Amino acid sequence: MFGKLYWGVRAVRTSTMNPFSSGRSTDDGDGFDDPDAFVPEHLPEPGRFLEGHDLLEGEDHVAFHDISRELFEERGVYDATFGYNLARLNLDQRHPDAGYRYAVDANDPTVLRAEFSPTTEFCPQADALVKGSFRAWNGLSERHEYDLVRVRVRESHHQSDTLNDALATLEDTYLESGEMPSEPDGPAVPSPTTADGDEDDSSVQSPF
C-alpha cells in the first residue's frame, strides 16, 4: 500500500547522545522478535481507536514500525523502565500485549492512526511516551507518507480518557498552527501515589 520509498531512509545522526542508548545494537538477542518479522501473537490486539479502519499487518506494519524506530531514536523516545527505544517494545516477547498497532484512517488515507498499549494499566510513563511518539511522527512527517499520525492510548490504561484528551488537544493545536507546540498541552496527568498516599516521584515527566 506504500507507494513511496520512505523505508530506506536512515536516521540522521545527531550530536546529542541519547542518555538511554548503550551505543550498541539492541534489536538482536534472546526474548525479542526479529525486527523484520510480523508476529501477531506478540502484538497487542487492536483496540477501540482502530476499529473500522484499515489495520496495518504483515510487511506494511513492519515497514512503518521500522521508520518509527528510526524517528524514535532520533527524537529520544525511550522507555525508561526497560532502557530501550520504545519501538522495541513491539518485539519484546515478555510483553506480547504491549506496544503500537497502526491503521490507515477509513475516511482519509493520508491519516494514520496509532494506538499505544502500555505494559500495565498504571504505566506512569504513558503520557511522556505517547506525546513523544506524536512529536516524532508529526515533527518529522517528511520521513513517511502520512500528513498526520493520530495517537491514542488504549482504553485499558486507567487514565486513558485524560491522556487522550491531552493528545487530542495537542493534535488540534498542531493542525491549526502547522507547527509542533513547544509546550505540554492538555490537562496534567496526576502523579501516581504510593500505598501510603504519598506522591510517587518515579513518574517520568515528559521531555517532549
PDB file of C-alpha atoms in Angstrom:
ATOM      1  CA  MET A   1       0.000   0.000   0.000  1.00  0.00           C
ATOM      2  CA  PHE A   2       3.005   2.296   0.351  1.00  0.00           C
ATOM      3  CA  GLY A   3       3.887   3.950  -2.912  1.00  0.00           C
ATOM      4  CA  LYS A   4       6.930   5.928  -1.777  1.00  0.00           C
ATOM      5  CA  LEU A   5      10.330   4.594  -0.778  1.00  0.00           C
ATOM      6  CA  TYR A   6      10.472   6.167   2.660  1.00  0.00           C
ATOM      7  CA  TRP A   7      11.555   2.939   4.318  1.00  0.00           C
ATOM      8  CA  GLY A   8      15.131   3.107   3.068  1.00  0.00           C
ATOM      9  CA  VAL A   9      15.768   6.412   4.805  1.00  0.00           C
ATOM     10  CA  ARG A  10      18.157   6.037   7.717  1.00  0.00           C
ATOM     11  CA  ALA A  11      18.080   8.072  10.884  1.00  0.00           C
ATOM     12  CA  VAL A  12      20.130  11.248  10.834  1.00  0.00           C
ATOM     13  CA  ARG A  13      22.924  11.194  13.359  1.00  0.00           C
ATOM     14  CA  THR A  14      22.706  13.922  15.952  1.00  0.00           C
ATOM     15  CA  SER A  15      25.428  15.427  18.064  1.00  0.00           C
ATOM     16  CA  THR A  16      23.448  14.872  21.261  1.00  0.00           C
ATOM     17  CA  MET A  17      23.913  11.446  22.790  1.00  0.00           C
ATOM     18  CA  ASN A  18      20.747   9.703  23.874  1.00  0.00           C
ATOM     19  CA  PRO A  19      21.088   9.186  27.652  1.00  0.00           C
ATOM     20  CA  PHE A  20      19.379   5.789  27.401  1.00  0.00           C
ATOM     21  CA  SER A  21      21.388   4.445  24.485  1.00  0.00           C
ATOM     22  CA  SER A  22      24.134   1.953  25.246  1.00  0.00           C
ATOM     23  CA  GLY A  23      25.823   2.595  21.916  1.00  0.00           C
ATOM     24  CA  ARG A  24      25.268  -0.998  20.786  1.00  0.00           C
ATOM     25  CA  SER A  25      22.522  -2.632  18.758  1.00  0.00           C
ATOM     26  CA  THR A  26      19.512  -3.677  20.801  1.00  0.00           C
ATOM     27  CA  ASP A  27      17.486  -5.280  18.031  1.00  0.00           C
ATOM     28  CA  ASP A  28      19.008  -8.733  18.444  1.00  0.00           C
ATOM     29  CA  GLY A  29      19.012 -11.182  21.313  1.00  0.00           C
ATOM     30  CA  ASP A  30      17.002 -13.792  23.127  1.00  0.00           C
ATOM     31  CA  GLY A  31      13.468 -12.837  24.042  1.00  0.00           C
ATOM     32  CA  PHE A  32      12.955 -10.429  21.137  1.00  0.00           C
ATOM     33  CA  ASP A  33      11.422 -10.976  17.731  1.00  0.00           C
ATOM     34  CA  ASP A  34      13.354 -10.155  14.573  1.00  0.00           C
ATOM     35  CA  PRO A  35      12.615  -6.533  13.570  1.00  0.00           C
ATOM     36  CA  ASP A  36      11.736  -7.727  10.065  1.00  0.00           C
ATOM     37  CA  ALA A  37       9.202 -10.284  11.286  1.00  0.00           C
ATOM     38  CA  PHE A  38       5.487  -9.740  11.810  1.00  0.00           C
ATOM     39  CA  VAL A  39       4.444 -11.884  14.799  1.00  0.00           C
ATOM     40  CA  PRO A  40       0.751 -11.199  15.565  1.00  0.00           C
ATOM     41  CA  GLU A  41       0.775 -13.264  18.772  1.00  0.00           C
ATOM     42  CA  HIS A  42       3.421 -10.932  20.191  1.00  0.00           C
ATOM     43  CA  LEU A  43       1.473  -7.758  19.375  1.00  0.00           C
ATOM     44  CA  PRO A  44      -1.480  -6.188  21.208  1.00  0.00           C
ATOM     45  CA  GLU A  45      -4.931  -6.735  19.806  1.00  0.00           C
ATOM     46  CA  PRO A  46      -6.299  -3.587  18.108  1.00  0.00           C
ATOM     47  CA  GLY A  47      -8.441  -1.534  20.462  1.00  0.00           C
ATOM     48  CA  ARG A  48     -11.362   0.812  20.026  1.00  0.00           C
ATOM     49  CA  PHE A  49      -9.353   3.586  18.334  1.00  0.00           C
ATOM     50  CA  LEU A  50      -8.528   1.303  15.398  1.00  0.00           C
ATOM     51  CA  GLU A  51     -11.934  -0.319  14.953  1.00  0.00           C
ATOM     52  CA  GLY A  52     -13.354   0.072  11.448  1.00  0.00           C
ATOM     53  CA  HIS A  53     -10.049   1.250   9.978  1.00  0.00           C
ATOM     54  CA  ASP A  54      -7.503  -0.413   7.683  1.00  0.00           C
ATOM     55  CA  LEU A  55      -5.183  -2.205  10.095  1.00  0.00           C
ATOM     56  CA  LEU A  56      -1.536  -2.437   9.064  1.00  0.00           C
ATOM     57  CA  GLU A  57      -0.401  -6.045   9.068  1.00  0.00           C
ATOM     58  CA  GLY A  58       2.485  -8.058   7.672  1.00  0.00           C
ATOM     59  CA  GLU A  59       5.033  -6.080   5.659  1.00  0.00           C
ATOM     60  CA  ASP A  60       3.008  -2.859   5.946  1.00  0.00           C
ATOM     61  CA  HIS A  61       3.187  -2.971   9.751  1.00  0.00           C
ATOM     62  CA  VAL A  62       6.888  -3.868   9.712  1.00  0.00           C
ATOM     63  CA  ALA A  63       7.704  -1.087   7.240  1.00  0.00           C
ATOM     64  CA  PHE A  64       6.041   1.671   9.238  1.00  0.00           C
ATOM     65  CA  HIS A  65       7.354   0.357  12.541  1.00  0.00           C
ATOM     66  CA  ASP A  66      10.867   0.342  11.097  1.00  0.00           C
ATOM     67  CA  ILE A  67      10.679   4.048  10.296  1.00  0.00           C
ATOM     68  CA  SER A  68       9.105   4.603  13.732  1.00  0.00           C
ATOM     69  CA  ARG A  69      12.166   3.063  15.353  1.00  0.00           C
ATOM     70  CA  GLU A  70      14.411   5.461  13.462  1.00  0.00           C
ATOM     71  CA  LEU A  71      12.328   8.513  14.339  1.00  0.00           C
ATOM     72  CA  PHE A  72      12.092   7.470  17.995  1.00  0.00           C
ATOM     73  CA  GLU A  73      15.862   7.040  18.105  1.00  0.00           C
ATOM     74  CA  GLU A  74      16.355  10.450  16.550  1.00  0.00           C
ATOM     75  CA  ARG A  75      13.959  12.139  18.980  1.00  0.00           C
ATOM     76  CA  GLY A  76      14.900  10.093  22.065  1.00  0.00           C
ATOM     77  CA  VAL A  77      11.565   8.352  22.583  1.00  0.00           C
ATOM     78  CA  TYR A  78      12.812   5.726  25.011  1.00  0.00           C
ATOM     79  CA  ASP A  79      11.095   3.569  27.594  1.00  0.00           C
ATOM     80  CA  ALA A  80      12.956   4.470  30.777  1.00  0.00           C
ATOM     81  CA  THR A  81      11.832   1.299  32.567  1.00  0.00           C
ATOM     82  CA  PHE A  82      13.483  -1.019  30.064  1.00  0.00           C
ATOM     83  CA  GLY A  83      16.119   1.422  28.805  1.00  0.00           C
ATOM     84  CA  TYR A  84      15.397   0.947  25.140  1.00  0.00           C
ATOM     85  CA  ASN A  85      13.840   2.633  22.130  1.00  0.00           C
ATOM     86  CA  LEU A  86      10.060   2.478  22.543  1.00  0.00           C
ATOM     87  CA  ALA A  87       9.670   0.740  19.176  1.00  0.00           C
ATOM     88  CA  ARG A  88      11.483  -2.280  20.620  1.00  0.00           C
ATOM     89  CA  LEU A  89       8.548  -2.909  22.961  1.00  0.00           C
ATOM     90  CA  ASN A  90       6.693  -4.403  19.979  1.00  0.00           C
ATOM     91  CA  LEU A  91       9.452  -7.018  19.710  1.00  0.00           C
ATOM     92  CA  ASP A  92       9.715  -7.837  23.422  1.00  0.00           C
ATOM     93  CA  GLN A  93       8.256 -11.304  23.912  1.00  0.00           C
ATOM     94  CA  ARG A  94       7.816 -10.666  27.650  1.00  0.00           C
ATOM     95  CA  HIS A  95       5.100  -8.127  26.834  1.00  0.00           C
ATOM     96  CA  PRO A  96       3.006  -9.549  23.963  1.00  0.00           C
ATOM     97  CA  ASP A  97       0.069  -7.275  24.799  1.00  0.00           C
ATOM     98  CA  ALA A  98       2.073  -4.035  24.767  1.00  0.00           C
ATOM     99  CA  GLY A  99       3.313  -1.716  22.046  1.00  0.00           C
ATOM    100  CA  TYR A 100       1.869   0.033  18.995  1.00  0.00           C
ATOM    101  CA  ARG A 101      -0.660  -1.061  16.379  1.00  0.00           C
ATOM    102  CA  TYR A 102      -1.457   1.064  13.329  1.00  0.00           C
ATOM    103  CA  ALA A 103      -4.363   1.583  10.940  1.00  0.00           C
ATOM    104  CA  VAL A 104      -4.967   3.861   7.965  1.00  0.00           C
ATOM    105  CA  ASP A 105      -7.978   6.076   8.637  1.00  0.00           C
ATOM    106  CA  ALA A 106     -11.004   4.771   6.724  1.00  0.00           C
ATOM    107  CA  ASN A 107     -12.147   8.307   5.898  1.00  0.00           C
ATOM    108  CA  ASP A 108      -8.774   9.797   4.991  1.00  0.00           C
ATOM    109  CA  PRO A 109      -5.895   7.650   3.676  1.00  0.00           C
ATOM    110  CA  THR A 110      -3.433  10.455   4.399  1.00  0.00           C
ATOM    111  CA  VAL A 111      -4.026   9.917   8.126  1.00  0.00           C
ATOM    112  CA  LEU A 112      -2.560   7.045  10.128  1.00  0.00           C
ATOM    113  CA  ARG A 113      -3.963   6.019  13.497  1.00  0.00           C
ATOM    114  CA  ALA A 114      -1.515   4.730  16.106  1.00  0.00           C
ATOM    115  CA  GLU A 115      -2.765   3.098  19.299  1.00  0.00           C
ATOM    116  CA  PHE A 116      -0.394   2.504  22.213  1.00  0.00           C
ATOM    117  CA  SER A 117      -0.973  -0.340  24.666  1.00  0.00           C
ATOM    118  CA  PRO A 118       1.197   0.162  27.794  1.00  0.00           C
ATOM    119  CA  THR A 119       2.670  -2.788  29.655  1.00  0.00           C
ATOM    120  CA  THR A 120       0.366  -2.160  32.628  1.00  0.00           C
ATOM    121  CA  GLU A 121      -2.853  -0.249  33.195  1.00  0.00           C
ATOM    122  CA  PHE A 122      -0.997   2.029  35.640  1.00  0.00           C
ATOM    123  CA  CYS A 123       2.050   2.755  33.436  1.00  0.00           C
ATOM    124  CA  PRO A 124       3.372   6.118  34.723  1.00  0.00           C
ATOM    125  CA  GLN A 125       5.309   6.797  31.503  1.00  0.00           C
ATOM    126  CA  ALA A 126       2.317   6.586  29.168  1.00  0.00           C
ATOM    127  CA  ASP A 127       1.876  10.374  28.972  1.00  0.00           C
ATOM    128  CA  ALA A 128       5.514  11.021  28.028  1.00  0.00           C
ATOM    129  CA  LEU A 129       5.681   8.095  25.613  1.00  0.00           C
ATOM    130  CA  VAL A 130       2.585   8.891  23.567  1.00  0.00           C
ATOM    131  CA  LYS A 131       3.333  12.623  23.377  1.00  0.00           C
ATOM    132  CA  GLY A 132       6.905  11.852  22.405  1.00  0.00           C
ATOM    133  CA  SER A 133       5.630   9.477  19.719  1.00  0.00           C
ATOM    134  CA  PHE A 134       3.242  12.106  18.364  1.00  0.00           C
ATOM    135  CA  ARG A 135       6.009  14.696  18.175  1.00  0.00           C
ATOM    136  CA  ALA A 136       8.428  12.287  16.479  1.00  0.00           C
ATOM    137  CA  TRP A 137       5.965  11.126  13.818  1.00  0.00           C
ATOM    138  CA  ASN A 138       4.494  14.533  13.049  1.00  0.00           C
ATOM    139  CA  GLY A 139       7.582  16.638  13.661  1.00  0.00           C
ATOM    140  CA  LEU A 140       9.434  14.509  11.100  1.00  0.00           C
ATOM    141  CA  SER A 141       6.479  13.930   8.777  1.00  0.00           C
ATOM    142  CA  GLU A 142       8.639  14.255   5.670  1.00  0.00           C
ATOM    143  CA  ARG A 143      10.058  10.822   6.568  1.00  0.00           C
ATOM    144  CA  HIS A 144       6.798   8.984   5.922  1.00  0.00           C
ATOM    145  CA  GLU A 145       3.845   9.348   3.551  1.00  0.00           C
ATOM    146  CA  TYR A 146       1.166  10.421   6.031  1.00  0.00           C
ATOM    147  CA  ASP A 147       0.040  14.009   6.536  1.00  0.00           C
ATOM    148  CA  LEU A 148      -0.910  13.238  10.127  1.00  0.00           C
ATOM    149  CA  VAL A 149      -0.333  10.431  12.618  1.00  0.00           C
ATOM    150  CA  ARG A 150      -3.060  10.454  15.250  1.00  0.00           C
ATOM    151  CA  VAL A 151      -2.033   8.871  18.560  1.00  0.00           C
ATOM    152  CA  ARG A 152      -4.176   7.498  21.351  1.00  0.00           C
ATOM    153  CA  VAL A 153      -3.673   5.328  24.429  1.00  0.00           C
ATOM    154  CA  ARG A 154      -5.589   2.080  24.620  1.00  0.00           C
ATOM    155  CA  GLU A 155      -8.651   2.275  26.869  1.00  0.00           C
ATOM    156  CA  SER A 156      -7.153  -0.316  29.252  1.00  0.00           C
ATOM    157  CA  HIS A 157      -4.936   2.389  30.818  1.00  0.00           C
ATOM    158  CA  HIS A 158      -6.565   3.822  33.924  1.00  0.00           C
ATOM    159  CA  GLN A 159      -6.005   7.408  32.744  1.00  0.00           C
ATOM    160  CA  SER A 160      -6.785   6.839  29.073  1.00  0.00           C
ATOM    161  CA  ASP A 161      -9.552   9.454  28.953  1.00  0.00           C
ATOM    162  CA  THR A 162      -7.309  12.177  30.384  1.00  0.00           C
ATOM    163  CA  LEU A 163      -4.330  11.170  28.264  1.00  0.00           C
ATOM    164  CA  ASN A 164      -6.379  11.005  25.079  1.00  0.00           C
ATOM    165  CA  ASP A 165      -7.968  14.395  25.747  1.00  0.00           C
ATOM    166  CA  ALA A 166      -4.460  15.836  26.041  1.00  0.00           C
ATOM    167  CA  LEU A 167      -3.415  14.134  22.797  1.00  0.00           C
ATOM    168  CA  ALA A 168      -6.491  15.490  21.009  1.00  0.00           C
ATOM    169  CA  THR A 169      -5.599  18.992  22.182  1.00  0.00           C
ATOM    170  CA  LEU A 170      -2.000  18.563  21.004  1.00  0.00           C
ATOM    171  CA  GLU A 171      -3.262  17.317  17.648  1.00  0.00           C
ATOM    172  CA  ASP A 172      -5.705  20.207  17.213  1.00  0.00           C
ATOM    173  CA  THR A 173      -3.039  22.770  18.083  1.00  0.00           C
ATOM    174  CA  TYR A 174      -0.641  21.216  15.592  1.00  0.00           C
ATOM    175  CA  LEU A 175      -3.251  21.169  12.814  1.00  0.00           C
ATOM    176  CA  GLU A 176      -4.346  24.753  13.455  1.00  0.00           C
ATOM    177  CA  SER A 177      -0.849  26.220  13.570  1.00  0.00           C
ATOM    178  CA  GLY A 178       1.004  23.895  11.237  1.00  0.00           C
ATOM    179  CA  GLU A 179       3.780  23.796  13.808  1.00  0.00           C
ATOM    180  CA  MET A 180       4.567  21.456  16.661  1.00  0.00           C
ATOM    181  CA  PRO A 181       3.754  23.116  20.013  1.00  0.00           C
ATOM    182  CA  SER A 182       6.821  23.513  22.199  1.00  0.00           C
ATOM    183  CA  GLU A 183       4.978  23.364  25.494  1.00  0.00           C
ATOM    184  CA  PRO A 184       2.976  20.492  27.014  1.00  0.00           C
ATOM    185  CA  ASP A 185      -0.699  20.550  26.073  1.00  0.00           C
ATOM    186  CA  GLY A 186      -3.870  19.400  27.764  1.00  0.00           C
ATOM    187  CA  PRO A 187      -4.597  18.737  31.426  1.00  0.00           C
ATOM    188  CA  ALA A 188      -1.770  17.484  33.551  1.00  0.00           C
ATOM    189  CA  VAL A 189      -1.927  13.799  34.413  1.00  0.00           C
ATOM    190  CA  PRO A 190      -1.842  13.346  38.215  1.00  0.00           C
ATOM    191  CA  SER A 191       1.255  11.634  39.541  1.00  0.00           C
ATOM    192  CA  PRO A 192       0.681   8.098  40.775  1.00  0.00           C
ATOM    193  CA  THR A 193       0.686   7.655  44.524  1.00  0.00           C
ATOM    194  CA  THR A 194       2.313   5.095  46.748  1.00  0.00           C
ATOM    195  CA  ALA A 195       0.423   2.777  49.065  1.00  0.00           C
ATOM    196  CA  ASP A 196       0.844   5.394  51.833  1.00  0.00           C
ATOM    197  CA  GLY A 197      -0.798   8.067  49.701  1.00  0.00           C
ATOM    198  CA  ASP A 198       2.424   9.976  49.017  1.00  0.00           C
ATOM    199  CA  GLU A 199       3.238  11.155  45.527  1.00  0.00           C
ATOM    200  CA  ASP A 200       5.427   8.727  43.615  1.00  0.00           C
ATOM    201  CA  ASP A 201       8.471  10.615  42.339  1.00  0.00           C
ATOM    202  CA  SER A 202       9.316   7.782  39.929  1.00  0.00           C
ATOM    203  CA  SER A 203       6.838   9.080  37.386  1.00  0.00           C
ATOM    204  CA  VAL A 204       8.682  10.225  34.280  1.00  0.00           C
ATOM    205  CA  GLN A 205       7.922  13.779  33.235  1.00  0.00           C
ATOM    206  CA  SER A 206       7.505  14.288  29.520  1.00  0.00           C
ATOM    207  CA  PRO A 207      10.543  15.991  27.941  1.00  0.00           C
ATOM    208  CA  PHE A 208       8.613  16.395  24.665  1.00  0.00           C
TER     209      PHE A 208
END
